[in-house]
């Protein structure tokens, strides 16, 4: 009987101990891991360790509807893919294009050309699904990759070691000004906790960060160009609303408050990209000539 009593007491103590441990973990998780400041910097830091990221956005008005899906890939040949649709509200006219941008070349092709002038649409058939290329060897200056990297106000990449540590240090040197006390805690459509931050981005400091970022991607020439222009951004700030999943630390949306659009929705962070550099492209001037003839 006494042995059984001690056994029951021991079991009760173990159960009580587990209960205390679980409670402590829950308190830590809610009060520390889900803390507004930790979540913010966790999201910013996570963006430095992704293989790919996809974002989508749209702009609609009385004259046209524009939608875009953009995928950045940092595995192997660093590049960006854009899928863009421009259509009239009644879709009597519709253009779908795909672009790809790399450090040394930009690629472009028409996926669909539906024009009000049927004769013009018929002429465009020879240009559909044909890649045109504009490369640095031809004297051009590829822009698609750079524009896509700088437009999000967040640095994405697949970095490690000292490179990642250097970028994290620069990021914390006044690039972002955030009042964490005003962060809004809400939930995603799936019920996950989300923080929405009002962020003021110091564009001069962001440009210096971007220069170091381009060096890390192997483009020292562009880094020098960006640094030379950074003084012109003194005093310039951009305000954005940044939403971060508090559990995964993934950035889920960025709204540029100056642009007036609905913002970019970020998905598929870390997934493998499904695009690769075209191998059968013609010169872009030749592609344009097919449309003009």
mmCIF file of C-alpha atoms in Angstrom:
data_model
loop_
_atom_site.group_PDB
_atom_site.id
_atom_site.type_symbol
_atom_site.label_atom_id
_atom_site.label_comp_id
_atom_site.label_asym_id
_atom_site.label_seq_id
_atom_site.Cartn_x
_atom_site.Cartn_y
_atom_site.Cartn_z
ATOM 1 C CA UNK A 1 0.000 0.000 0.000
ATOM 2 C CA UNK A 2 2.808 2.404 0.992
ATOM 3 C CA UNK A 3 4.733 1.564 -2.185
ATOM 4 C CA UNK A 4 1.631 2.271 -4.259
ATOM 5 C CA UNK A 5 1.160 5.564 -2.446
ATOM 6 C CA UNK A 6 4.748 6.617 -3.168
ATOM 7 C CA UNK A 7 4.300 5.493 -6.736
ATOM 8 C CA UNK A 8 1.201 7.646 -7.120
ATOM 9 C CA UNK A 9 2.980 10.602 -5.528
ATOM 10 C CA UNK A 10 5.942 10.202 -7.878
ATOM 11 C CA UNK A 11 3.614 10.014 -10.881
ATOM 12 C CA UNK A 12 1.759 13.109 -9.701
ATOM 13 C CA UNK A 13 5.036 14.990 -9.287
ATOM 14 C CA UNK A 14 6.159 14.013 -12.801
ATOM 15 C CA UNK A 15 2.828 15.108 -14.269
ATOM 16 C CA UNK A 16 2.977 18.375 -12.323
ATOM 17 C CA UNK A 17 6.549 18.931 -13.478
ATOM 18 C CA UNK A 18 5.559 18.358 -17.090
ATOM 19 C CA UNK A 19 2.689 20.777 -16.664
ATOM 20 C CA UNK A 20 5.021 23.462 -15.324
ATOM 21 C CA UNK A 21 7.484 22.833 -18.168
ATOM 22 C CA UNK A 22 4.757 23.052 -20.811
ATOM 23 C CA UNK A 23 3.423 26.234 -19.220
ATOM 24 C CA UNK A 24 6.926 27.736 -19.203
ATOM 25 C CA UNK A 25 7.395 26.881 -22.884
ATOM 26 C CA UNK A 26 4.039 28.464 -23.743
ATOM 27 C CA UNK A 27 4.935 31.620 -21.826
ATOM 28 C CA UNK A 28 8.329 31.783 -23.598
ATOM 29 C CA UNK A 29 6.716 31.180 -26.991
ATOM 30 C CA UNK A 30 4.066 33.870 -26.594
ATOM 31 C CA UNK A 31 6.062 36.474 -24.680
ATOM 32 C CA UNK A 32 9.487 36.077 -26.268
ATOM 33 C CA UNK A 33 9.384 34.170 -29.578
ATOM 34 C CA UNK A 34 6.258 36.027 -30.759
ATOM 35 C CA UNK A 35 7.602 39.361 -29.507
ATOM 36 C CA UNK A 36 7.080 42.208 -32.010
ATOM 37 C CA UNK A 37 10.748 43.152 -32.286
ATOM 38 C CA UNK A 38 12.020 39.563 -32.539
ATOM 39 C CA UNK A 39 9.441 38.798 -35.211
ATOM 40 C CA UNK A 40 10.424 41.837 -37.284
ATOM 41 C CA UNK A 41 14.150 41.130 -37.298
ATOM 42 C CA UNK A 42 13.487 37.423 -37.714
ATOM 43 C CA UNK A 43 11.613 38.204 -40.936
ATOM 44 C CA UNK A 44 14.321 40.551 -42.208
ATOM 45 C CA UNK A 45 17.055 37.998 -41.400
ATOM 46 C CA UNK A 46 15.115 35.076 -42.898
ATOM 47 C CA UNK A 47 14.981 36.909 -46.216
ATOM 48 C CA UNK A 48 18.772 36.551 -46.424
ATOM 49 C CA UNK A 49 18.539 32.745 -46.472
ATOM 50 C CA UNK A 50 16.052 31.819 -49.199
ATOM 51 C CA UNK A 51 16.647 30.049 -52.494
ATOM 52 C CA UNK A 52 13.670 31.692 -54.187
ATOM 53 C CA UNK A 53 10.806 34.027 -53.385
ATOM 54 C CA UNK A 54 7.669 34.815 -55.383
ATOM 55 C CA UNK A 55 5.584 37.961 -55.108
ATOM 56 C CA UNK A 56 2.417 39.027 -56.890
ATOM 57 C CA UNK A 57 0.502 42.262 -57.217
ATOM 58 C CA UNK A 58 -2.162 43.983 -59.296
ATOM 59 C CA UNK A 59 -3.294 47.468 -60.272
ATOM 60 C CA UNK A 60 -6.756 48.124 -61.697
ATOM 61 C CA UNK A 61 -8.313 51.322 -63.019
ATOM 62 C CA UNK A 62 -10.991 52.434 -65.472
ATOM 63 C CA UNK A 63 -8.704 51.942 -68.483
ATOM 64 C CA UNK A 64 -6.780 48.752 -67.790
ATOM 65 C CA UNK A 65 -6.044 45.940 -65.362
ATOM 66 C CA UNK A 66 -2.444 44.933 -64.687
ATOM 67 C CA UNK A 67 -1.333 41.836 -62.803
ATOM 68 C CA UNK A 68 2.195 40.601 -62.209
ATOM 69 C CA UNK A 69 3.832 37.568 -60.635
ATOM 70 C CA UNK A 70 7.563 37.818 -60.013
ATOM 71 C CA UNK A 71 9.959 35.072 -58.929
ATOM 72 C CA UNK A 72 13.491 35.775 -57.746
ATOM 73 C CA UNK A 73 15.885 32.818 -57.793
ATOM 74 C CA UNK A 74 19.197 32.790 -55.941
ATOM 75 C CA UNK A 75 20.171 29.221 -56.787
ATOM 76 C CA UNK A 76 22.931 29.013 -59.384
ATOM 77 C CA UNK A 77 22.330 31.642 -62.081
ATOM 78 C CA UNK A 78 20.769 34.478 -60.044
ATOM 79 C CA UNK A 79 17.784 35.795 -61.967
ATOM 80 C CA UNK A 80 14.216 37.065 -61.969
ATOM 81 C CA UNK A 81 11.132 35.995 -63.903
ATOM 82 C CA UNK A 82 8.143 38.300 -64.461
ATOM 83 C CA UNK A 83 4.750 37.154 -65.760
ATOM 84 C CA UNK A 84 2.726 40.254 -66.645
ATOM 85 C CA UNK A 85 -0.828 40.605 -67.949
ATOM 86 C CA UNK A 86 -2.274 43.899 -69.193
ATOM 87 C CA UNK A 87 -5.927 43.868 -70.254
ATOM 88 C CA UNK A 88 -8.806 46.235 -70.893
ATOM 89 C CA UNK A 89 -11.623 45.942 -68.319
ATOM 90 C CA UNK A 90 -13.761 43.957 -70.794
ATOM 91 C CA UNK A 91 -10.687 41.956 -71.992
ATOM 92 C CA UNK A 92 -11.294 42.835 -75.654
ATOM 93 C CA UNK A 93 -7.595 43.695 -75.613
ATOM 94 C CA UNK A 94 -5.086 41.610 -73.704
ATOM 95 C CA UNK A 95 -1.304 41.270 -73.660
ATOM 96 C CA UNK A 96 0.603 38.649 -71.674
ATOM 97 C CA UNK A 97 4.389 38.718 -71.552
ATOM 98 C CA UNK A 98 7.193 36.901 -69.784
ATOM 99 C CA UNK A 99 10.497 38.545 -68.982
ATOM 100 C CA UNK A 100 13.641 37.169 -67.402
ATOM 101 C CA UNK A 101 16.507 39.247 -66.079
ATOM 102 C CA UNK A 102 20.094 38.307 -65.228
ATOM 103 C CA UNK A 103 23.246 40.274 -64.437
ATOM 104 C CA UNK A 104 24.374 40.157 -68.077
ATOM 105 C CA UNK A 105 21.159 39.995 -70.124
ATOM 106 C CA UNK A 106 17.410 40.636 -70.247
ATOM 107 C CA UNK A 107 14.964 38.346 -72.078
ATOM 108 C CA UNK A 108 11.430 39.056 -73.308
ATOM 109 C CA UNK A 109 8.664 37.173 -75.083
ATOM 110 C CA UNK A 110 4.962 37.613 -75.863
ATOM 111 C CA UNK A 111 2.690 34.857 -74.581
ATOM 112 C CA UNK A 112 -0.554 36.392 -75.869
ATOM 113 C CA UNK A 113 -1.425 39.375 -78.073
ATOM 114 C CA UNK A 114 -5.126 40.133 -78.382
ATOM 115 C CA UNK A 115 -5.616 43.540 -79.990
ATOM 116 C CA UNK A 116 -8.698 45.499 -81.027
ATOM 117 C CA UNK A 117 -7.269 45.594 -84.558
ATOM 118 C CA UNK A 118 -7.637 41.978 -85.693
ATOM 119 C CA UNK A 119 -5.251 42.507 -88.605
ATOM 120 C CA UNK A 120 -2.589 43.646 -86.161
ATOM 121 C CA UNK A 121 -3.248 40.598 -83.976
ATOM 122 C CA UNK A 122 -2.818 38.322 -86.989
ATOM 123 C CA UNK A 123 0.523 39.940 -87.830
ATOM 124 C CA UNK A 124 1.743 39.325 -84.284
ATOM 125 C CA UNK A 125 1.449 35.533 -84.546
ATOM 126 C CA UNK A 126 5.058 35.212 -85.753
ATOM 127 C CA UNK A 127 6.260 36.955 -82.595
ATOM 128 C CA UNK A 128 4.418 34.796 -80.060
ATOM 129 C CA UNK A 129 6.519 32.587 -77.745
ATOM 130 C CA UNK A 130 9.760 33.776 -79.355
ATOM 131 C CA UNK A 131 12.457 34.957 -76.955
ATOM 132 C CA UNK A 132 14.220 38.233 -77.628
ATOM 133 C CA UNK A 133 17.443 39.091 -75.783
ATOM 134 C CA UNK A 134 19.110 42.386 -74.937
ATOM 135 C CA UNK A 135 22.568 41.792 -73.465
ATOM 136 C CA UNK A 136 25.485 43.809 -72.153
ATOM 137 C CA UNK A 137 27.699 42.613 -75.015
ATOM 138 C CA UNK A 138 25.401 44.491 -77.392
ATOM 139 C CA UNK A 139 25.978 47.730 -75.504
ATOM 140 C CA UNK A 140 22.782 47.682 -73.452
ATOM 141 C CA UNK A 141 22.478 47.840 -69.688
ATOM 142 C CA UNK A 142 20.313 44.992 -68.311
ATOM 143 C CA UNK A 143 17.890 46.403 -65.743
ATOM 144 C CA UNK A 144 15.229 43.808 -64.920
ATOM 145 C CA UNK A 145 17.172 42.049 -62.174
ATOM 146 C CA UNK A 146 18.341 45.257 -60.493
ATOM 147 C CA UNK A 147 14.886 46.876 -60.572
ATOM 148 C CA UNK A 148 13.264 43.800 -59.059
ATOM 149 C CA UNK A 149 15.877 43.530 -56.302
ATOM 150 C CA UNK A 150 15.638 47.159 -55.200
ATOM 151 C CA UNK A 151 11.852 47.586 -55.457
ATOM 152 C CA UNK A 152 10.807 45.543 -52.422
ATOM 153 C CA UNK A 153 12.702 47.521 -49.721
ATOM 154 C CA UNK A 154 13.830 44.130 -48.358
ATOM 155 C CA UNK A 155 17.067 42.340 -49.260
ATOM 156 C CA UNK A 156 16.527 38.758 -50.423
ATOM 157 C CA UNK A 157 19.242 36.203 -51.097
ATOM 158 C CA UNK A 158 20.774 32.860 -50.238
ATOM 159 C CA UNK A 159 23.732 33.933 -48.104
ATOM 160 C CA UNK A 160 25.673 32.328 -45.291
ATOM 161 C CA UNK A 161 28.631 32.848 -42.975
ATOM 162 C CA UNK A 162 30.402 36.195 -42.859
ATOM 163 C CA UNK A 163 28.518 37.610 -45.852
ATOM 164 C CA UNK A 164 25.176 37.160 -44.118
ATOM 165 C CA UNK A 165 26.546 38.578 -40.850
ATOM 166 C CA UNK A 166 27.852 41.689 -42.647
ATOM 167 C CA UNK A 167 24.490 42.337 -44.306
ATOM 168 C CA UNK A 168 22.640 41.837 -41.006
ATOM 169 C CA UNK A 169 24.913 44.380 -39.335
ATOM 170 C CA UNK A 170 24.267 46.986 -42.061
ATOM 171 C CA UNK A 171 20.520 46.312 -41.902
ATOM 172 C CA UNK A 172 20.524 47.231 -38.217
ATOM 173 C CA UNK A 173 22.374 50.508 -38.783
ATOM 174 C CA UNK A 174 19.307 52.719 -39.220
ATOM 175 C CA UNK A 175 18.044 51.406 -42.567
ATOM 176 C CA UNK A 176 14.624 50.781 -40.998
ATOM 177 C CA UNK A 177 12.890 52.998 -38.456
ATOM 178 C CA UNK A 178 10.101 51.085 -36.692
ATOM 179 C CA UNK A 179 7.967 51.969 -33.673
ATOM 180 C CA UNK A 180 7.360 48.437 -32.409
ATOM 181 C CA UNK A 181 4.767 49.675 -29.910
ATOM 182 C CA UNK A 182 2.456 50.508 -32.828
ATOM 183 C CA UNK A 183 2.772 47.107 -34.528
ATOM 184 C CA UNK A 184 -0.651 45.610 -35.238
ATOM 185 C CA UNK A 185 -1.180 41.961 -34.354
ATOM 186 C CA UNK A 186 -3.721 40.242 -36.558
ATOM 187 C CA UNK A 187 -4.285 36.844 -38.190
ATOM 188 C CA UNK A 188 -3.834 35.490 -41.686
ATOM 189 C CA UNK A 189 -6.675 33.838 -43.599
ATOM 190 C CA UNK A 190 -5.463 30.494 -42.235
ATOM 191 C CA UNK A 191 -5.524 31.795 -38.648
ATOM 192 C CA UNK A 192 -1.770 32.235 -38.173
ATOM 193 C CA UNK A 193 -0.526 35.204 -36.069
ATOM 194 C CA UNK A 194 0.726 38.107 -38.190
ATOM 195 C CA UNK A 195 2.337 41.418 -37.282
ATOM 196 C CA UNK A 196 1.881 44.497 -39.478
ATOM 197 C CA UNK A 197 4.644 47.095 -39.086
ATOM 198 C CA UNK A 198 4.689 50.698 -40.297
ATOM 199 C CA UNK A 199 8.293 51.048 -41.496
ATOM 200 C CA UNK A 200 10.164 54.172 -42.561
ATOM 201 C CA UNK A 201 13.028 53.248 -44.914
ATOM 202 C CA UNK A 202 16.054 55.563 -45.036
ATOM 203 C CA UNK A 203 16.779 55.407 -48.774
ATOM 204 C CA UNK A 204 20.347 56.695 -48.495
ATOM 205 C CA UNK A 205 21.240 53.963 -46.032
ATOM 206 C CA UNK A 206 19.257 51.457 -48.073
ATOM 207 C CA UNK A 207 21.284 52.383 -51.171
ATOM 208 C CA UNK A 208 24.531 51.743 -49.271
ATOM 209 C CA UNK A 209 23.110 48.429 -48.115
ATOM 210 C CA UNK A 210 22.134 47.659 -51.707
ATOM 211 C CA UNK A 211 25.666 48.400 -52.898
ATOM 212 C CA UNK A 212 27.096 45.879 -50.437
ATOM 213 C CA UNK A 213 24.352 43.475 -51.456
ATOM 214 C CA UNK A 214 25.346 43.721 -55.137
ATOM 215 C CA UNK A 215 28.973 43.031 -54.188
ATOM 216 C CA UNK A 216 27.790 39.925 -52.364
ATOM 217 C CA UNK A 217 26.044 38.839 -55.579
ATOM 218 C CA UNK A 218 29.272 39.374 -57.531
ATOM 219 C CA UNK A 219 28.451 42.694 -59.238
ATOM 220 C CA UNK A 220 31.093 45.136 -57.990
ATOM 221 C CA UNK A 221 30.590 47.502 -60.950
ATOM 222 C CA UNK A 222 26.944 48.138 -60.149
ATOM 223 C CA UNK A 223 27.808 48.442 -56.448
ATOM 224 C CA UNK A 224 30.105 51.349 -57.313
ATOM 225 C CA UNK A 225 27.413 53.055 -59.397
ATOM 226 C CA UNK A 226 24.885 52.779 -56.553
ATOM 227 C CA UNK A 227 27.353 54.153 -53.993
ATOM 228 C CA UNK A 228 28.150 57.127 -56.228
ATOM 229 C CA UNK A 229 24.458 58.080 -56.283
ATOM 230 C CA UNK A 230 23.726 57.538 -52.587
ATOM 231 C CA UNK A 231 24.404 61.176 -51.584
ATOM 232 C CA UNK A 232 21.476 62.306 -53.745
ATOM 233 C CA UNK A 233 19.159 60.280 -51.486
ATOM 234 C CA UNK A 234 20.080 62.132 -48.299
ATOM 235 C CA UNK A 235 16.909 62.809 -46.303
ATOM 236 C CA UNK A 236 14.726 60.680 -48.597
ATOM 237 C CA UNK A 237 12.477 58.148 -46.858
ATOM 238 C CA UNK A 238 9.847 55.676 -48.058
ATOM 239 C CA UNK A 239 7.016 54.456 -45.855
ATOM 240 C CA UNK A 240 5.809 50.875 -46.179
ATOM 241 C CA UNK A 241 3.549 48.492 -44.302
ATOM 242 C CA UNK A 242 5.399 45.210 -43.759
ATOM 243 C CA UNK A 243 3.473 42.071 -42.701
ATOM 244 C CA UNK A 244 5.340 39.107 -41.187
ATOM 245 C CA UNK A 245 4.107 35.674 -40.124
ATOM 246 C CA UNK A 246 5.041 35.530 -36.426
ATOM 247 C CA UNK A 247 5.616 31.763 -36.470
ATOM 248 C CA UNK A 248 7.512 31.134 -39.703
ATOM 249 C CA UNK A 249 9.128 34.607 -39.803
ATOM 250 C CA UNK A 250 8.247 34.796 -43.505
ATOM 251 C CA UNK A 251 7.393 38.192 -44.983
ATOM 252 C CA UNK A 252 3.907 37.880 -46.453
ATOM 253 C CA UNK A 253 3.203 41.346 -47.854
ATOM 254 C CA UNK A 254 4.793 44.734 -48.465
ATOM 255 C CA UNK A 255 2.668 47.797 -49.228
ATOM 256 C CA UNK A 256 4.423 50.917 -50.542
ATOM 257 C CA UNK A 257 2.263 53.675 -49.043
ATOM 258 C CA UNK A 258 3.354 56.156 -51.740
ATOM 259 C CA UNK A 259 2.377 53.970 -54.698
ATOM 260 C CA UNK A 260 -1.370 53.792 -54.080
ATOM 261 C CA UNK A 261 -1.632 50.124 -55.111
ATOM 262 C CA UNK A 262 -2.655 47.089 -53.083
ATOM 263 C CA UNK A 263 0.907 46.032 -52.345
ATOM 264 C CA UNK A 264 2.842 42.870 -53.128
ATOM 265 C CA UNK A 265 1.883 39.488 -51.698
ATOM 266 C CA UNK A 266 4.855 37.183 -51.020
ATOM 267 C CA UNK A 267 4.426 33.431 -51.424
ATOM 268 C CA UNK A 268 6.463 30.289 -52.075
ATOM 269 C CA UNK A 269 9.441 31.558 -50.077
ATOM 270 C CA UNK A 270 12.246 29.015 -50.360
ATOM 271 C CA UNK A 271 10.557 26.885 -53.028
ATOM 272 C CA UNK A 272 12.420 25.795 -56.160
ATOM 273 C CA UNK A 273 12.044 28.090 -59.165
ATOM 274 C CA UNK A 274 10.422 26.732 -62.312
ATOM 275 C CA UNK A 275 12.215 28.937 -64.853
ATOM 276 C CA UNK A 276 15.621 28.787 -66.488
ATOM 277 C CA UNK A 277 17.590 31.041 -68.824
ATOM 278 C CA UNK A 278 16.364 30.788 -72.462
ATOM 279 C CA UNK A 279 18.809 29.138 -74.843
ATOM 280 C CA UNK A 280 17.158 29.956 -78.182
ATOM 281 C CA UNK A 281 16.700 33.738 -78.066
ATOM 282 C CA UNK A 282 17.012 36.092 -81.031
ATOM 283 C CA UNK A 283 18.153 39.700 -80.794
ATOM 284 C CA UNK A 284 15.407 41.905 -79.372
ATOM 285 C CA UNK A 285 15.545 44.225 -82.401
ATOM 286 C CA UNK A 286 14.680 41.256 -84.629
ATOM 287 C CA UNK A 287 11.731 40.343 -82.416
ATOM 288 C CA UNK A 288 10.466 43.918 -82.587
ATOM 289 C CA UNK A 289 10.801 43.883 -86.373
ATOM 290 C CA UNK A 290 8.460 40.884 -86.548
ATOM 291 C CA UNK A 291 5.760 43.007 -84.923
ATOM 292 C CA UNK A 292 6.396 46.044 -87.108
ATOM 293 C CA UNK A 293 6.331 44.215 -90.454
#
